[in-house]
Coordinates of N, CA, C and O in Angstrom, one line a residue:
X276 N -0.8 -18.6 4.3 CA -0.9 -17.4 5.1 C 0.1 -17.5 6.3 O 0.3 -18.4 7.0
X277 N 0.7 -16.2 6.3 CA 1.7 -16.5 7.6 C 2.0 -15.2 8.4 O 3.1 -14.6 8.6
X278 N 0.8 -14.9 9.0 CA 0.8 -13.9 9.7 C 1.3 -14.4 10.6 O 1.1 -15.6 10.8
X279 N 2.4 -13.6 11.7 CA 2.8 -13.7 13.0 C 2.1 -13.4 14.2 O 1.4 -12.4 14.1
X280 N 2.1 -14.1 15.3 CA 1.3 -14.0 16.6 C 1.1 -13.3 17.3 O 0.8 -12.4 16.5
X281 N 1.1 -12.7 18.4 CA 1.4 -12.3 19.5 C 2.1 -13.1 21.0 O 1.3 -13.7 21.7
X282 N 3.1 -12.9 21.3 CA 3.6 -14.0 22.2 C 3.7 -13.5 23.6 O 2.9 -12.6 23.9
X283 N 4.6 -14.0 24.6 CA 3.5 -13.8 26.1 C 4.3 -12.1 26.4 O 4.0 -11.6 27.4
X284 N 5.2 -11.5 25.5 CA 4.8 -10.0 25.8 C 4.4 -9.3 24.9 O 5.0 -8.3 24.7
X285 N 3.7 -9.6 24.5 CA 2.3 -9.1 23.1 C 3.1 -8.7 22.3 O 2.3 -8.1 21.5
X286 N 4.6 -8.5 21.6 CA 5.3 -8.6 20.4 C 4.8 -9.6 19.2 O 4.7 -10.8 19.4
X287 N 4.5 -9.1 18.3 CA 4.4 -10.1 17.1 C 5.6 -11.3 16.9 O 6.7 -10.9 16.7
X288 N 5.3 -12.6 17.0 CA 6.3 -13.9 16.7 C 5.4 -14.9 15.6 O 4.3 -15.4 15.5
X289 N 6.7 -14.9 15.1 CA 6.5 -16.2 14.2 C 5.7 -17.4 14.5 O 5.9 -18.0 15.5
X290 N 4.7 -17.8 13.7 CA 3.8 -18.6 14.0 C 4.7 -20.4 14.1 O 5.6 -20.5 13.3
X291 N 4.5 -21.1 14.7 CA 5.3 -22.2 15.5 C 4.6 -23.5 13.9 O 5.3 -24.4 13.3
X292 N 3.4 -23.1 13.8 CA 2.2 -24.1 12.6 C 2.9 -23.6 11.3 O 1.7 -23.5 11.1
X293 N 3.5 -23.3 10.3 CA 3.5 -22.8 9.7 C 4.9 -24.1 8.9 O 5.6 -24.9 9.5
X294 N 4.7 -24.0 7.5 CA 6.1 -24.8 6.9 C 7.0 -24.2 6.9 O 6.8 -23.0 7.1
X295 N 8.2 -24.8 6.7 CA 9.5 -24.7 7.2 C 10.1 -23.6 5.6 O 9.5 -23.9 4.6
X296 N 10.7 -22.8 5.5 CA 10.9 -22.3 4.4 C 11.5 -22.7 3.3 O 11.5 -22.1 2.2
X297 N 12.2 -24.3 3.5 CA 12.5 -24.9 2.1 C 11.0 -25.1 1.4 O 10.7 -24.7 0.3
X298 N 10.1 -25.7 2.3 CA 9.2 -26.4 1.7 C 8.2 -25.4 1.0 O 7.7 -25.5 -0.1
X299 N 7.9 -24.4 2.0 CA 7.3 -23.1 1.3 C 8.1 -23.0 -0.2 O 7.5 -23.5 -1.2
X300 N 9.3 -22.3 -0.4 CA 10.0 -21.9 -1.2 C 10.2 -23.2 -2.2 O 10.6 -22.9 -3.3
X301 N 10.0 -24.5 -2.0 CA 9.7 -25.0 -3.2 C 8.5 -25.2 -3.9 O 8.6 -25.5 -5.0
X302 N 7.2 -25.1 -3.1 CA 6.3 -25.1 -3.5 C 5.7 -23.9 -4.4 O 4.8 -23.9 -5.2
X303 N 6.6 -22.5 -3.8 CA 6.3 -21.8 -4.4 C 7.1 -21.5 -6.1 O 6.6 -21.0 -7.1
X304 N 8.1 -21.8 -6.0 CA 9.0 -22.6 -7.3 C 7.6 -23.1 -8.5 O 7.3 -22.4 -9.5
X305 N 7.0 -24.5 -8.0 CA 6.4 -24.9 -9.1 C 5.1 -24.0 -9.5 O 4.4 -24.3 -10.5
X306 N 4.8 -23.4 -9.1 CA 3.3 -22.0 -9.3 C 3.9 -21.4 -10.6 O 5.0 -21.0 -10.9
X307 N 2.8 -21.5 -11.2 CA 2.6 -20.7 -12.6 C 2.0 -19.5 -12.0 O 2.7 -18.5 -12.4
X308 N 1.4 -19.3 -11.5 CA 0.9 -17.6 -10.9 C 1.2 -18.0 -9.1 O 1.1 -18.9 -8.3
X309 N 1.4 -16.7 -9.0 CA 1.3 -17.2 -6.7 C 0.5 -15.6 -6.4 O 0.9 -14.4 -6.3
X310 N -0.9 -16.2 -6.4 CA -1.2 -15.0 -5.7 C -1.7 -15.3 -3.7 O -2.3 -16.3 -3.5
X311 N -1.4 -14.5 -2.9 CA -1.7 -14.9 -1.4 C -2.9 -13.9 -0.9 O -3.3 -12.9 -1.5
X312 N -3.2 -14.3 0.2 CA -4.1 -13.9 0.6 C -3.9 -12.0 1.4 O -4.7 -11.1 1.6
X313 N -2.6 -12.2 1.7 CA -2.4 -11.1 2.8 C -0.7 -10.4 2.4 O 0.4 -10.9 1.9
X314 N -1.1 -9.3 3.1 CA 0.4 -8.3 2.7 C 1.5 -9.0 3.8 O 2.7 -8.8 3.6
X315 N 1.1 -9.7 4.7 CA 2.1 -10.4 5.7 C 2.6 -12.0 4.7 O 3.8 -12.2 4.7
X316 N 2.0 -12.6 4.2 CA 2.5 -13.6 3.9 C 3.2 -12.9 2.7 O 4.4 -13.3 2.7
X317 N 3.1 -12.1 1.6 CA 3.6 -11.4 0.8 C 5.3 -10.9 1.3 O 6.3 -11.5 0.9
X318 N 5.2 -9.9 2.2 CA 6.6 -10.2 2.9 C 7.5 -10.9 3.4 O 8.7 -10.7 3.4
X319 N 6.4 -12.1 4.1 CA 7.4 -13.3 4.3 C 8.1 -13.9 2.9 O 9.3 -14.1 2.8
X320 N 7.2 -14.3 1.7 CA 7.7 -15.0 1.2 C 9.1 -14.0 0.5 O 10.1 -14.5 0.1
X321 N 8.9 -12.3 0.5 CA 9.7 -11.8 -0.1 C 11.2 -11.9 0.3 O 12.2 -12.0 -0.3
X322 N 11.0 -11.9 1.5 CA 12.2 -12.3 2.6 C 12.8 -13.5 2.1 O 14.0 -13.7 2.1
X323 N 11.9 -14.3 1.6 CA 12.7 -15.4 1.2 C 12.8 -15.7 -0.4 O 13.1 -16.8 -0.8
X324 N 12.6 -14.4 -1.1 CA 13.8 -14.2 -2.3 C 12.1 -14.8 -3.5 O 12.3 -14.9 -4.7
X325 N 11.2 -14.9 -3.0 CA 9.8 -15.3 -3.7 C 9.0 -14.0 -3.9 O 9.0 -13.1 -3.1
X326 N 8.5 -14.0 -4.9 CA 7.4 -12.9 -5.8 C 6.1 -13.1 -5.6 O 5.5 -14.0 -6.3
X327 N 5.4 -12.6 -4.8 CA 4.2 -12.7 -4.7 C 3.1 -11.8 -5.2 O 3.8 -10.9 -5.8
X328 N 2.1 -11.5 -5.3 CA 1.2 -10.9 -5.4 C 0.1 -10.9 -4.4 O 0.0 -12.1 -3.9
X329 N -0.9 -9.9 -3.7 CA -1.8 -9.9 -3.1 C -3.1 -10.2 -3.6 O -3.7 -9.3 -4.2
X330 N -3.7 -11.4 -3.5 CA -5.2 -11.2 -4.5 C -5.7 -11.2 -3.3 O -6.3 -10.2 -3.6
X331 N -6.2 -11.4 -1.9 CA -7.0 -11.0 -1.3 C -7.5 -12.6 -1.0 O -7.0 -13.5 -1.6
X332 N -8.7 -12.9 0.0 CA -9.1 -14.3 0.3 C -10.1 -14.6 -0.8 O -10.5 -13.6 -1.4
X333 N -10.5 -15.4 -1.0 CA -11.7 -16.2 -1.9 C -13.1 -15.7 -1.3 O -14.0 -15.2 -1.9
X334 N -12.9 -15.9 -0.3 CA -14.1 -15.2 0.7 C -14.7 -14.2 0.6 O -15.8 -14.0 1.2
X335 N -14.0 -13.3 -0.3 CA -13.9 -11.6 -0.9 C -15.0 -11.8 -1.8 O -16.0 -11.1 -1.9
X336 N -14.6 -13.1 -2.5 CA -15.2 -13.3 -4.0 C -16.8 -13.8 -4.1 O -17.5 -13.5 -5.1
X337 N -17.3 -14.4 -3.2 CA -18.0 -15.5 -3.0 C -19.1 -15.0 -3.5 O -19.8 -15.9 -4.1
X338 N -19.6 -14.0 -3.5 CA -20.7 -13.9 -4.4 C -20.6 -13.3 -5.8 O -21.6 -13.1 -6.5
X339 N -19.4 -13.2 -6.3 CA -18.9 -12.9 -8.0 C -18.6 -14.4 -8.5 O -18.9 -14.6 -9.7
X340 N -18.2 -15.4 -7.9 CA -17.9 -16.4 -8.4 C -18.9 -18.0 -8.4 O -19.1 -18.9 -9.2
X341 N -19.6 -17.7 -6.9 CA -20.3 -18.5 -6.8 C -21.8 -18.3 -7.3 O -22.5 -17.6 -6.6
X342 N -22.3 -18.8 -8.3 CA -23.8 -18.5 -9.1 C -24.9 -18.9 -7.8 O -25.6 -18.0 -7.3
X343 N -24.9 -20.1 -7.5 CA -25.9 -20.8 -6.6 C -25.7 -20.4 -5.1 O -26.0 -21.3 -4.3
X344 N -25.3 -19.1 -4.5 CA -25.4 -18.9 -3.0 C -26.8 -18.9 -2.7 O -27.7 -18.4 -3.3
X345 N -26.8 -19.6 -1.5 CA -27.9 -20.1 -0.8 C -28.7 -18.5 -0.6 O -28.0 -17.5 -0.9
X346 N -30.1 -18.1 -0.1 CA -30.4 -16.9 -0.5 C -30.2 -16.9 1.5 O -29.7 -17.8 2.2
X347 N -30.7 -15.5 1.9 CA -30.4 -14.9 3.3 C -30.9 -15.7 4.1 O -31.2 -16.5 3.2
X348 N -31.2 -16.2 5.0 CA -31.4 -16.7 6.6 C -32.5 -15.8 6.5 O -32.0 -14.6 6.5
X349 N -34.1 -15.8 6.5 CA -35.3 -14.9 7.1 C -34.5 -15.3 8.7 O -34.1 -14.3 9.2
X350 N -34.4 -16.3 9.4 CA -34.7 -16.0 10.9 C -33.4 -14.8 11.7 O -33.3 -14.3 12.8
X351 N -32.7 -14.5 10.5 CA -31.4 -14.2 11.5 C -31.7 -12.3 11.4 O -30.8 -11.5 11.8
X352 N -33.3 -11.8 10.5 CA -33.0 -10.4 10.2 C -33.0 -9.9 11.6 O -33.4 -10.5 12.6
X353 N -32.3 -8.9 11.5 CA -32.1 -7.7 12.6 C -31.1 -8.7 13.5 O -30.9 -8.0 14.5
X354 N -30.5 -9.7 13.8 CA -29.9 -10.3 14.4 C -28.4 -9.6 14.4 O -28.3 -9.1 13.3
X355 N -27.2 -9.5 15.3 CA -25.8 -9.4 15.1 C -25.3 -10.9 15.4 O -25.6 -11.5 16.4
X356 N -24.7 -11.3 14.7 CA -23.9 -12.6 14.3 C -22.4 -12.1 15.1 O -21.6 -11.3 14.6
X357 N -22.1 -12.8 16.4 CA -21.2 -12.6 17.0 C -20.0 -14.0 16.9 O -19.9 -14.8 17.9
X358 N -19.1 -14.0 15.8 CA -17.9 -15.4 15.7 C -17.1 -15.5 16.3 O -16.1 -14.8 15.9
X359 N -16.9 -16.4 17.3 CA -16.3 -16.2 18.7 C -15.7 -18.0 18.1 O -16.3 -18.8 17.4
X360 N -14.5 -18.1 18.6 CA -12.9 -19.0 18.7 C -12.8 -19.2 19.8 O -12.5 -18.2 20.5
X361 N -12.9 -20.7 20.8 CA -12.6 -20.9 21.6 C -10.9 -20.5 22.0 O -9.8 -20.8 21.5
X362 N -11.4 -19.5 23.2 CA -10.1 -19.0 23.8 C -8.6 -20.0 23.9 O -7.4 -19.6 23.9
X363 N -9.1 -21.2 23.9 CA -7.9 -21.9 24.2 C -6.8 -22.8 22.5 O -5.8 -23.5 22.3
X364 N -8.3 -21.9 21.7 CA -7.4 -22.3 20.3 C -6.9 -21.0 19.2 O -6.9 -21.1 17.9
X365 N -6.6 -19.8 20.2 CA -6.6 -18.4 19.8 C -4.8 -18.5 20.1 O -4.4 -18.6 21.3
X366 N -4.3 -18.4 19.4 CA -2.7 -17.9 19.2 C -2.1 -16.2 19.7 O -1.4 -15.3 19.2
X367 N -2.9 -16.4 21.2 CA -2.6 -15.1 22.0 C -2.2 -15.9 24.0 O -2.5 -16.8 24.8
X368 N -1.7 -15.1 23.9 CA -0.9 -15.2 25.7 C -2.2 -15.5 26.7 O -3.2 -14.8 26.9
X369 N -1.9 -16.7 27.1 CA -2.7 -17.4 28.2 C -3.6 -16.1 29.1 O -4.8 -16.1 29.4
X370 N -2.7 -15.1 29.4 CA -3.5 -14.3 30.3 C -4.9 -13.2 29.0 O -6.0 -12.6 29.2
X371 N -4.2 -13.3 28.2 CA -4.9 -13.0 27.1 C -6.5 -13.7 26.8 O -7.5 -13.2 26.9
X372 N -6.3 -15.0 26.4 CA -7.2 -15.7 26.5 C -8.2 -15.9 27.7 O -9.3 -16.3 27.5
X373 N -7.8 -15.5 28.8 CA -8.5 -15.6 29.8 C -9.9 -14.3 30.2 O -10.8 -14.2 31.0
X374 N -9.3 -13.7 29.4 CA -10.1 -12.0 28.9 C -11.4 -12.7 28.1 O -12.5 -12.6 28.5
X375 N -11.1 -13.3 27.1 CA -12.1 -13.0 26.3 C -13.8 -13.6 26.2 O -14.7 -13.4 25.4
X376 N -13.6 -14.2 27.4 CA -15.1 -14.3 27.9 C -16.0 -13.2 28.5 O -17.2 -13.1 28.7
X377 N -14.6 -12.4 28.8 CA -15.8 -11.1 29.3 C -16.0 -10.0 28.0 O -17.0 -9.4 27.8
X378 N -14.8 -9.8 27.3 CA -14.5 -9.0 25.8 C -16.1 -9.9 25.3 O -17.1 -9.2 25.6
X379 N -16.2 -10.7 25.0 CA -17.7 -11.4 24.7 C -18.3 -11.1 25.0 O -19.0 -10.4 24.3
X380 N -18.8 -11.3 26.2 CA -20.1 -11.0 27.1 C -20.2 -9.1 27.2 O -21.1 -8.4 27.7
X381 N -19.4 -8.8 26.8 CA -19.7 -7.3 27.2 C -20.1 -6.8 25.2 O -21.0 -6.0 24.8
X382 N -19.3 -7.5 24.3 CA -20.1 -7.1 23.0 C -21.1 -7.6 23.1 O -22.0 -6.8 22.9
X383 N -21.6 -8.8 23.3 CA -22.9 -9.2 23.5 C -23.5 -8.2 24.0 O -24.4 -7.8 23.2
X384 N -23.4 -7.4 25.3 CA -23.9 -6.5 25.7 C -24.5 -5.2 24.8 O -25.6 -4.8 24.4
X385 N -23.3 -4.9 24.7 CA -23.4 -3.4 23.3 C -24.2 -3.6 22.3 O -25.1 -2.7 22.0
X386 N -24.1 -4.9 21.2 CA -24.6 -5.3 20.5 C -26.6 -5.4 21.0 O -27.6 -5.4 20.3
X387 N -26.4 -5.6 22.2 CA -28.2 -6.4 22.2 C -28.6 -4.9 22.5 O -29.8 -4.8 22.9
X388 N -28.1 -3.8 22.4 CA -28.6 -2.4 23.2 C -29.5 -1.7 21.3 O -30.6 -1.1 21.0
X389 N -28.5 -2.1 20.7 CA -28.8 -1.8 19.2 C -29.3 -2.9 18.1 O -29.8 -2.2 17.2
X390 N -29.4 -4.3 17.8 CA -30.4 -5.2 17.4 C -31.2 -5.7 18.3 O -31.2 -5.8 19.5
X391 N -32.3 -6.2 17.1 CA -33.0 -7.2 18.0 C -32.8 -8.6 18.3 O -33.7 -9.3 18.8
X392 N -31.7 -9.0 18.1 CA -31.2 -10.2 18.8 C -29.6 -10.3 18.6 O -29.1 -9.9 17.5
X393 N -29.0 -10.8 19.3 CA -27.2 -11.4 19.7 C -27.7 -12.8 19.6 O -28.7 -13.2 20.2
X394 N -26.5 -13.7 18.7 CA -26.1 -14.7 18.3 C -25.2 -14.7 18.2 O -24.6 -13.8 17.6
X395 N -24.4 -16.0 18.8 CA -23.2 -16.4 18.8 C -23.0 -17.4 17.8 O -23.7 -18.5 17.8
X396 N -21.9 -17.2 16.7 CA -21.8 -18.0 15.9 C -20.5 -19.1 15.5 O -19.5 -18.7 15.1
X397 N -20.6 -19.9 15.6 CA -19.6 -21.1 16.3 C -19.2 -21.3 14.7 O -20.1 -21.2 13.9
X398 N -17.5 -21.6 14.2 CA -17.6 -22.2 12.8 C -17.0 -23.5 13.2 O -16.7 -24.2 12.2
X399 N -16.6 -24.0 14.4 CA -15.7 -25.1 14.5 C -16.5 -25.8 15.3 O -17.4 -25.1 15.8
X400 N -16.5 -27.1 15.6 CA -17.2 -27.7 16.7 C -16.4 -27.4 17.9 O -17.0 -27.2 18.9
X401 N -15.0 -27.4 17.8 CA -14.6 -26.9 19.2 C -15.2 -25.9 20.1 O -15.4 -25.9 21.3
X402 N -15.3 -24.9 19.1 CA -15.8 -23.6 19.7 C -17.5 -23.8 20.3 O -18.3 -22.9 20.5
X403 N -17.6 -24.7 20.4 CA -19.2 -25.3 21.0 C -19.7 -24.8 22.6 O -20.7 -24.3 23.1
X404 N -18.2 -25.4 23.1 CA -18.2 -25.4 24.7 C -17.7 -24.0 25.2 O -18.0 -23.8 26.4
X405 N -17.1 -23.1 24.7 CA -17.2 -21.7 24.5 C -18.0 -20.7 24.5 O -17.9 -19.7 25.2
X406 N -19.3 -21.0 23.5 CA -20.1 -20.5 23.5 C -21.5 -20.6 24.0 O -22.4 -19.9 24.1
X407 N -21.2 -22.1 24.4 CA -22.3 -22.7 25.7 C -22.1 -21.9 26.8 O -23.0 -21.6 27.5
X408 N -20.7 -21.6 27.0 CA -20.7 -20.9 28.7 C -20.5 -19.4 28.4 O -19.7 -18.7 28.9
X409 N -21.4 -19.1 27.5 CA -21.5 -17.2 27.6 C -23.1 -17.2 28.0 O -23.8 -17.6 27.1
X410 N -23.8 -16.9 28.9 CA -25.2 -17.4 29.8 C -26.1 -16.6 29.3 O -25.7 -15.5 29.0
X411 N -27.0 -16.7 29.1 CA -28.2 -16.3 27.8 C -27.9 -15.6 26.7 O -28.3 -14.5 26.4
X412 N -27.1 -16.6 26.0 CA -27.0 -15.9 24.7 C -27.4 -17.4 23.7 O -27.1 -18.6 23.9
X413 N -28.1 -16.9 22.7 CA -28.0 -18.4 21.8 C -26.8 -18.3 20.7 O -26.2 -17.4 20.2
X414 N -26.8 -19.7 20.5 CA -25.3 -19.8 19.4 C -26.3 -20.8 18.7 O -27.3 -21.4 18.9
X415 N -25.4 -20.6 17.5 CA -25.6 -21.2 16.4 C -24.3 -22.4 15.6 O -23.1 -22.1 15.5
X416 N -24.7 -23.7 15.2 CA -23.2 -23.5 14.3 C -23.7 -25.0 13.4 O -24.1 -26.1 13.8
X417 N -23.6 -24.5 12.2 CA -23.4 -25.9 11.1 C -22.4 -26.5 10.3 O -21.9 -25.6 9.5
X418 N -22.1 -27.4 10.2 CA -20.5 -27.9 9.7 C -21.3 -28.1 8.0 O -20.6 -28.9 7.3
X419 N -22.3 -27.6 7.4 CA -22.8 -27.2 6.1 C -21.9 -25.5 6.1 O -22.0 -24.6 6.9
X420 N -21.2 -25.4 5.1 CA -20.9 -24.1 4.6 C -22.1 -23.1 4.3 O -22.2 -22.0 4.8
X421 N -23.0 -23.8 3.3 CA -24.3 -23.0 2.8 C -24.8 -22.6 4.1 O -24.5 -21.5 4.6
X422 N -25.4 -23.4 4.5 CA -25.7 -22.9 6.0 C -24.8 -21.5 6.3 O -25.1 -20.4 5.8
X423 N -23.9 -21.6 7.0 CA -23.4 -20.3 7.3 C -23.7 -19.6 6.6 O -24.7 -19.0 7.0
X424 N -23.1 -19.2 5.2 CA -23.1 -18.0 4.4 C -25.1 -17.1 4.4 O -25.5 -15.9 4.4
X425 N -25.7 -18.3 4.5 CA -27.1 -18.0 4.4 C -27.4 -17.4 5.8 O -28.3 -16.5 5.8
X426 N -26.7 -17.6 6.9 CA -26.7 -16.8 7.9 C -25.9 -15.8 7.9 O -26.1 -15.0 8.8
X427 N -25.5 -15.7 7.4 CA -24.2 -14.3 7.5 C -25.0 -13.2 6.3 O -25.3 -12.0 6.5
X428 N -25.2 -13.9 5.5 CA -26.4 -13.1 4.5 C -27.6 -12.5 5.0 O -28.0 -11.4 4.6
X429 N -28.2 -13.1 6.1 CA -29.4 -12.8 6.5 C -28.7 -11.9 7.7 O -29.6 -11.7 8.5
X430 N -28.0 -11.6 8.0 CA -27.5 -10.9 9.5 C -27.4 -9.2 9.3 O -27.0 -8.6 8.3
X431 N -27.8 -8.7 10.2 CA -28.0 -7.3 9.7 C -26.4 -7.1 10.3 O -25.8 -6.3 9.5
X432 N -25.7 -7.4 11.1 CA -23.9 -7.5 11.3 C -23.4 -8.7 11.5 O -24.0 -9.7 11.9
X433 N -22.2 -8.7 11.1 CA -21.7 -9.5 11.8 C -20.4 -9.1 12.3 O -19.9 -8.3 11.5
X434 N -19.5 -9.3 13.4 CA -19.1 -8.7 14.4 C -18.4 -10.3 15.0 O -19.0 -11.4 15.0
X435 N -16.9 -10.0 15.7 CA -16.5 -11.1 15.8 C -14.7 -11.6 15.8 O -13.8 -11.0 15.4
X436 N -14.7 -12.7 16.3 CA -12.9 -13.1 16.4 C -12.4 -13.6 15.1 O -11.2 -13.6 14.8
X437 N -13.7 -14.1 14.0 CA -13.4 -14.9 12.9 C -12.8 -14.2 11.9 O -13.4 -13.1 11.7
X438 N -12.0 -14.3 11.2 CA -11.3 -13.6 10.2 C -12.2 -14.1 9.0 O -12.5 -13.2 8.2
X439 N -12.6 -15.4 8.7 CA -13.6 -15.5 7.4 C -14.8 -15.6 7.6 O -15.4 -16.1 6.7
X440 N -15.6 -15.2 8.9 CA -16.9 -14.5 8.7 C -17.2 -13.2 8.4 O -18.2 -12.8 7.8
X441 N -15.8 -12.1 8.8 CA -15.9 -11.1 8.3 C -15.7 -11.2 7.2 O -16.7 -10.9 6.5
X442 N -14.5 -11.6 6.3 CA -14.3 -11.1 5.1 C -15.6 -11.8 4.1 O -15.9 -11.2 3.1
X443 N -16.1 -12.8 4.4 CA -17.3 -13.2 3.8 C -18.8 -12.6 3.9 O -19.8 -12.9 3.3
X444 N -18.7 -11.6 5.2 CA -19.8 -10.8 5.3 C -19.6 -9.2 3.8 O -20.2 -8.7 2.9
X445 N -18.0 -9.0 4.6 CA -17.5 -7.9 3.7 C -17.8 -8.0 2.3 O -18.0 -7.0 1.6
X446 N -18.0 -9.8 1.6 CA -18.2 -10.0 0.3 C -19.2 -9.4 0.0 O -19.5 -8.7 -0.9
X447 N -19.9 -9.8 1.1 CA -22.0 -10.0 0.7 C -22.2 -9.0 0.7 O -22.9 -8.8 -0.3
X448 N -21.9 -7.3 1.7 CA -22.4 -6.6 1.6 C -22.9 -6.1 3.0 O -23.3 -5.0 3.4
X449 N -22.8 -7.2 3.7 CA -23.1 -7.0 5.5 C -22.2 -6.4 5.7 O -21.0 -6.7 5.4
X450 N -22.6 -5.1 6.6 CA -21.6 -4.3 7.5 C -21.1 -5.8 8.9 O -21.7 -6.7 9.6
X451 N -19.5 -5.4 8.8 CA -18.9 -6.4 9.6 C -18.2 -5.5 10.6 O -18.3 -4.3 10.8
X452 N -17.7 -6.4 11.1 CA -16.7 -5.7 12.0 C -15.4 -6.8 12.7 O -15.7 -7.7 13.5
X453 N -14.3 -6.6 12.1 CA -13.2 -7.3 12.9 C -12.4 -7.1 14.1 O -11.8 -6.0 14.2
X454 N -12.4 -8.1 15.2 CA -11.8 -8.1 16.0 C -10.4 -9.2 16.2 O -10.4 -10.3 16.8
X455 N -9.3 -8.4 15.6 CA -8.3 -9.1 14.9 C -7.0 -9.3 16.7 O -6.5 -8.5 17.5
X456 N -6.9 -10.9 16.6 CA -5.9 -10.9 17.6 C -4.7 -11.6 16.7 O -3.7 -12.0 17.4
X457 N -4.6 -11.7 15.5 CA -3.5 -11.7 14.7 C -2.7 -11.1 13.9 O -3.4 -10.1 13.8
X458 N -1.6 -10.9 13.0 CA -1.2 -10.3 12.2 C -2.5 -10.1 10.8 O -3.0 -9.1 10.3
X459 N -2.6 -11.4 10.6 CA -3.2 -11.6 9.5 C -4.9 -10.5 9.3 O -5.3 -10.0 8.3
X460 N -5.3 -10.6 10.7 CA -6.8 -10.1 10.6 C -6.2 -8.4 10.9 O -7.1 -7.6 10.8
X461 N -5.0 -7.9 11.2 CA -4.8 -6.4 11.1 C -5.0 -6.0 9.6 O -4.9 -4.8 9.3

């Protein structure tokens, strides 16, 4: 995946994490099929003289492919599942980052006016200390996959910074909602 960033004058730039284009372009060489996840990595690779196809994330799939998903979360009904990324590991402009405790605290807001409960949903342990300092809200987070999905299942929304809580709500059938600070989540 190689969506581009936003850099400190909110222009899209090349992600700094990303392989170098020999190593991309040879790896993509030995592929008997190359399908990617997104119309940005699609471009990039075309730029570099490679054939891709769009299949979309796995995330999409998860309940066509996986037989055994865990069934809904009873505690999370009527809840909105809010997936919040600690600010300081968000690939957006420092003054950027500095926003999004209140962009939080104010969906938290919106959100609790229309369900019966706001939860904050952590997928990293980093994002722990993030979601600790948003002040009466509870969070949630298990480093079990099942776990999540069983939550995202049981969530009447889910709403959020995470790019694969949405597209894995999108799978299930939960109305989602993305709040995309990258190329990739546009």
């Amino acid at each position: 995946s190689a969506g581009r960033i936003h850099g400190r004058d909110h222009r899209l730039v090349a992600r700094t994490d990303r392989a170098s284009d020999e190593a991309i372009t040879a790896l993509c060489r030995r592929a008997d099929c190359l399908l990617v996840r997104d119309e940005a990595t699609a471009a990039m690779l075309a730029d570099l003289g490679v054939d891709a196809e769009v299949g979309g994330c796995p995330s999409l799939y998860l309940e066509r492919f996986v037989p055994d998903l865990p069934p809904p979360s009873e505690e999370m009904a009527g809840t909105a599942l809010v997936s919040v990324r600690h600010p300081d590991l968000m690939s957006i402009p420092y003054a950027d980052q500095a926003r999004v405790h209140g962009c939080v605290t104010r969906l938290v807001t919106l959100l609790g006016a229309q369900y019966d409960r706001v939860m904050l949903l952590c997928h990293d342990r980093q994002d722990l200390p993030f979601a600790a300092g948003i002040e009466g809200v509870e969070y949630c987070y298990s480093e079990d996959p099942r776990q999540v999905v069983s939550w995202l299942r049981g969530s009447s929304l889910s709403a959020g910074f995470r790019l694969h809580a949405f597209l894995t709500a999108t799978g299930l059938g939960v109305p989602a909602l993305q709040i995309s600070y990258d190329e990739r989540g546009s």
